[in-house]
Coordinates of C-alpha atoms in Angstrom, one line a residue:
Chain A
D118 CA 0.0 0.0 0.0
V119 CA 1.1 3.5 -0.8
K120 CA 1.8 5.5 2.3
V121 CA 2.0 9.2 2.5
T122 CA 2.7 10.7 5.9
Q123 CA 2.6 14.2 7.2
S124 CA 4.7 15.3 10.1
S125 CA 1.8 16.8 12.2
R126 CA -1.9 16.3 12.3
Y127 CA -2.5 19.5 14.2
L128 CA -0.4 22.6 14.4
V129 CA -0.9 26.0 16.2
K130 CA 1.4 28.9 15.2
R131 CA 1.5 32.6 15.7
T132 CA 1.2 35.3 13.0
G133 CA 4.6 36.0 11.5
E134 CA 6.2 32.6 12.4
K135 CA 7.9 30.5 9.8
V136 CA 6.1 27.2 9.4
F137 CA 7.3 24.0 7.9
L138 CA 4.9 21.2 6.9
E139 CA 6.6 18.0 6.0
C140 CA 5.4 15.2 3.7
V141 CA 7.0 11.8 3.1
Q142 CA 6.0 9.1 0.7
D143 CA 7.4 5.6 0.6
M144 CA 6.5 4.5 -2.9
D145 CA 9.3 6.1 -4.9
H146 CA 6.8 8.4 -6.6
E147 CA 8.1 11.1 -8.9
N148 CA 5.3 13.6 -8.3
M149 CA 4.3 15.3 -5.1
F150 CA 1.7 17.9 -4.4
W151 CA 0.5 20.3 -1.7
Y152 CA -3.1 21.4 -1.5
R153 CA -5.1 23.4 1.0
Q154 CA -8.7 22.6 1.8
D155 CA -11.2 25.1 3.0
P156 CA -14.9 24.6 3.7
G157 CA -17.0 25.4 0.6
L158 CA -13.9 25.8 -1.6
G159 CA -12.8 22.2 -2.0
L160 CA -9.1 21.4 -2.6
R161 CA -6.8 24.0 -4.2
L162 CA -3.4 23.2 -5.5
I163 CA -0.6 25.3 -3.9
Y164 CA 2.6 23.8 -5.5
F165 CA 3.7 20.5 -7.0
S166 CA 7.0 18.9 -7.9
Y167 CA 7.7 16.3 -10.6
D168 CA 11.3 15.7 -9.7
V169 CA 13.9 16.4 -7.1
K170 CA 14.6 20.1 -6.9
M171 CA 11.9 20.9 -9.4
K172 CA 8.8 22.8 -8.5
E173 CA 5.8 24.3 -10.2
K174 CA 3.3 26.8 -9.0
G175 CA -0.3 25.7 -8.6
D176 CA -3.4 27.8 -8.4
I177 CA -2.7 29.6 -5.1
P178 CA 1.1 29.8 -4.5
E179 CA 1.2 33.3 -2.9
G180 CA 2.6 33.2 0.6
Y181 CA 4.0 29.7 0.2
S182 CA 7.2 28.1 -0.9
V183 CA 8.3 24.5 -1.2
S184 CA 11.4 22.4 -1.1
R185 CA 12.2 19.0 -2.5
E186 CA 15.7 18.0 -1.7
K187 CA 15.0 14.2 -1.7
K188 CA 12.6 12.2 -3.8
E189 CA 10.5 11.0 -0.9
R190 CA 10.2 14.3 0.9
F191 CA 8.3 17.5 -0.1
S192 CA 8.1 20.4 2.3
L193 CA 5.7 23.3 2.3
I194 CA 7.0 26.5 3.9
L195 CA 5.0 29.4 5.1
E196 CA 7.6 32.2 5.3
S197 CA 5.5 34.4 7.6
A198 CA 2.3 32.8 8.6
S199 CA -0.9 34.8 8.5
T200 CA -4.3 34.1 9.9
N201 CA -5.7 33.6 6.4
Q202 CA -3.4 30.6 6.1
T203 CA -5.4 28.8 8.7
S204 CA -6.5 25.7 6.9
M205 CA -6.2 22.0 6.3
Y206 CA -3.2 21.1 4.3
L207 CA -3.0 17.9 2.3
C208 CA 0.0 16.3 0.6
A209 CA -0.3 13.8 -2.2
S210 CA 2.0 11.8 -4.4
S211 CA 1.7 10.0 -7.7
P212 CA 3.9 7.9 -10.0
L213 CA 5.1 9.0 -13.4
P214 CA 2.3 9.7 -15.9
R215 CA 1.5 6.3 -17.4
Q216 CA -1.9 5.0 -18.5
S217 CA -3.9 3.8 -15.5
Q218 CA -1.2 4.8 -13.1
E219 CA -2.0 8.5 -12.8
T220 CA -3.5 8.4 -9.4
Q221 CA -2.8 10.7 -6.6
Y222 CA -2.5 9.2 -3.1
F223 CA -3.1 11.5 -0.2
G224 CA -1.8 11.9 3.3
P225 CA -4.0 12.4 6.4
G226 CA -3.7 16.1 6.4
T227 CA -2.3 18.8 8.7
R228 CA -4.8 21.2 10.3
L229 CA -3.0 24.5 10.8
L230 CA -4.3 27.2 13.1
V231 CA -2.5 30.6 12.9
L232 CA -3.3 32.9 15.8
Chain B
A122 CA -8.8 25.6 -18.0
Q123 CA -10.6 22.6 -16.6
S124 CA -13.3 22.8 -14.0
V125 CA -15.6 20.5 -12.0
T126 CA -19.0 21.3 -10.6
Q127 CA -20.7 19.3 -7.9
P128 CA -24.1 21.0 -7.6
D129 CA -25.1 19.5 -4.3
I130 CA -23.3 20.8 -1.2
H131 CA -25.1 18.5 1.2
I132 CA -27.3 15.4 0.7
T133 CA -29.1 13.4 3.3
V134 CA -30.3 9.9 2.6
S135 CA -31.8 7.1 4.7
E136 CA -29.7 4.0 5.3
G137 CA -30.5 1.4 2.7
A138 CA -31.6 3.9 0.1
S139 CA -29.9 4.4 -3.2
L140 CA -27.5 7.3 -3.8
E141 CA -26.4 9.3 -6.8
L142 CA -24.0 12.2 -6.5
S143 CA -23.6 14.5 -9.5
C144 CA -20.4 15.7 -11.1
N145 CA -20.1 17.8 -14.2
Y146 CA -16.7 18.7 -15.7
S147 CA -15.3 21.0 -18.3
Y148 CA -12.2 20.0 -20.2
G149 CA -11.2 20.3 -23.8
A150 CA -9.7 16.8 -24.2
T151 CA -10.5 13.3 -23.1
P152 CA -10.7 13.6 -19.3
Y153 CA -9.2 11.5 -16.6
L154 CA -11.9 11.4 -13.9
F155 CA -11.8 10.5 -10.2
W156 CA -14.0 10.2 -7.2
Y157 CA -12.4 10.5 -3.7
V158 CA -14.0 10.2 -0.3
Q159 CA -13.0 12.0 2.9
S160 CA -14.1 10.9 6.3
P161 CA -14.1 13.5 9.0
G162 CA -10.6 14.6 9.9
Q163 CA -9.0 12.3 7.4
G164 CA -7.2 12.5 4.1
L165 CA -8.7 11.6 0.8
Q166 CA -9.2 8.0 -0.3
L167 CA -9.6 7.1 -3.9
L168 CA -13.0 5.4 -4.6
L169 CA -12.7 4.9 -8.4
K170 CA -11.2 6.4 -11.5
Y171 CA -11.9 6.6 -15.3
F172 CA -9.2 6.8 -17.9
S173 CA -10.6 5.1 -20.9
G174 CA -12.6 2.0 -22.0
D175 CA -15.8 0.9 -20.3
T176 CA -17.8 4.0 -19.3
L177 CA -19.2 2.2 -16.2
V178 CA -16.5 2.0 -13.6
Q179 CA -16.6 0.0 -10.4
G180 CA -14.9 1.1 -7.3
I181 CA -14.4 0.2 -3.7
K182 CA -17.1 0.0 -1.0
G183 CA -19.7 -0.9 -3.6
F184 CA -19.6 2.4 -5.5
E185 CA -19.8 2.8 -9.2
A186 CA -19.7 5.8 -11.6
E187 CA -20.7 6.3 -15.2
F188 CA -18.8 8.5 -17.7
K189 CA -21.2 10.2 -20.1
R190 CA -19.2 12.2 -22.6
S191 CA -22.3 13.8 -24.2
Q192 CA -23.4 15.2 -20.8
S193 CA -19.9 15.9 -19.5
S194 CA -20.8 14.0 -16.4
F195 CA -19.3 11.4 -14.1
N196 CA -22.0 10.7 -11.5
L197 CA -21.3 8.4 -8.5
R198 CA -23.8 5.8 -7.5
K199 CA -24.4 3.3 -4.8
P200 CA -27.5 1.0 -4.7
S201 CA -27.8 0.8 -0.9
V202 CA -26.1 3.3 1.4
H203 CA -24.6 2.2 4.7
W204 CA -24.2 4.5 7.8
S205 CA -20.5 4.3 7.3
D206 CA -20.8 6.0 3.9
A207 CA -21.4 9.3 5.7
A208 CA -18.5 11.5 4.5
E209 CA -17.6 14.1 2.0
Y210 CA -17.2 13.2 -1.6
F211 CA -15.0 14.9 -4.2
C212 CA -15.0 14.6 -7.9
A213 CA -11.9 15.6 -9.8
V214 CA -10.7 15.9 -13.4
G215 CA -7.0 15.3 -14.3
A216 CA -5.3 17.4 -16.9
R217 CA -1.8 17.1 -18.3
G218 CA 0.6 19.8 -17.0
A219 CA 4.4 20.4 -16.9
G220 CA 6.0 17.0 -16.3
S221 CA 2.9 15.6 -14.6
Y222 CA -0.8 15.9 -14.6
Q223 CA -2.9 18.0 -12.2
L224 CA -6.2 17.4 -10.5
T225 CA -8.9 20.0 -10.4
F226 CA -11.4 19.2 -7.7
G227 CA -15.1 20.1 -7.2
K228 CA -16.1 21.7 -4.0
G229 CA -17.4 18.5 -2.6
T230 CA -20.7 17.0 -1.5
K231 CA -21.3 16.1 2.1
L232 CA -23.4 13.0 2.6
S233 CA -25.4 12.4 5.8
V234 CA -27.0 9.1 6.4
I235 CA -30.1 8.7 8.6
P236 CA -30.3 5.4 10.5

């Protein structure tokens, strides 16, 4: 079974703090993704990476950055957390694009509260 | 750009009743289509996916979905709902991007089940 783990289930931070959210997958997947989920808005893509040290902006990258130094690990960084970044953050991974294999597998999520 | 519409924000059904959740997509090419389920406080679990071939797709937990190209729809069905099916359901369309493909999600349909 594919396993995607996220370093924290719940996190409370103060405005202006630098926040790191970590995601690790154990299936040697090339692609990794960060989403945020808000009530009534569904999931929105923040950043994704299709290779080590490669990153692409998603739909809402403002206020975020990412790091992928190793294939299995993808970090989301909030340089200076703000209250409007209070949300559920979901990490996902998927293998290289091949027919029938293009499925994203999700971690359990990190619920972040910024005070 | 692709988009997904789930017209029902919240649906309530009685246990044992049949279920159909609507999903309409907009995408210029042949879509990859997915249904995910999210239990409270959890990540997303893949229910089923459509890439090509048979337009009626079987998934886990007794769910199925039918791809109708003429209607741009991918509705999720279950003949008899169980109380454990209470969760939020997300439809998504996959589109090819840089080095990978990206998912665009609908805003979700929350399912409540009356015993």
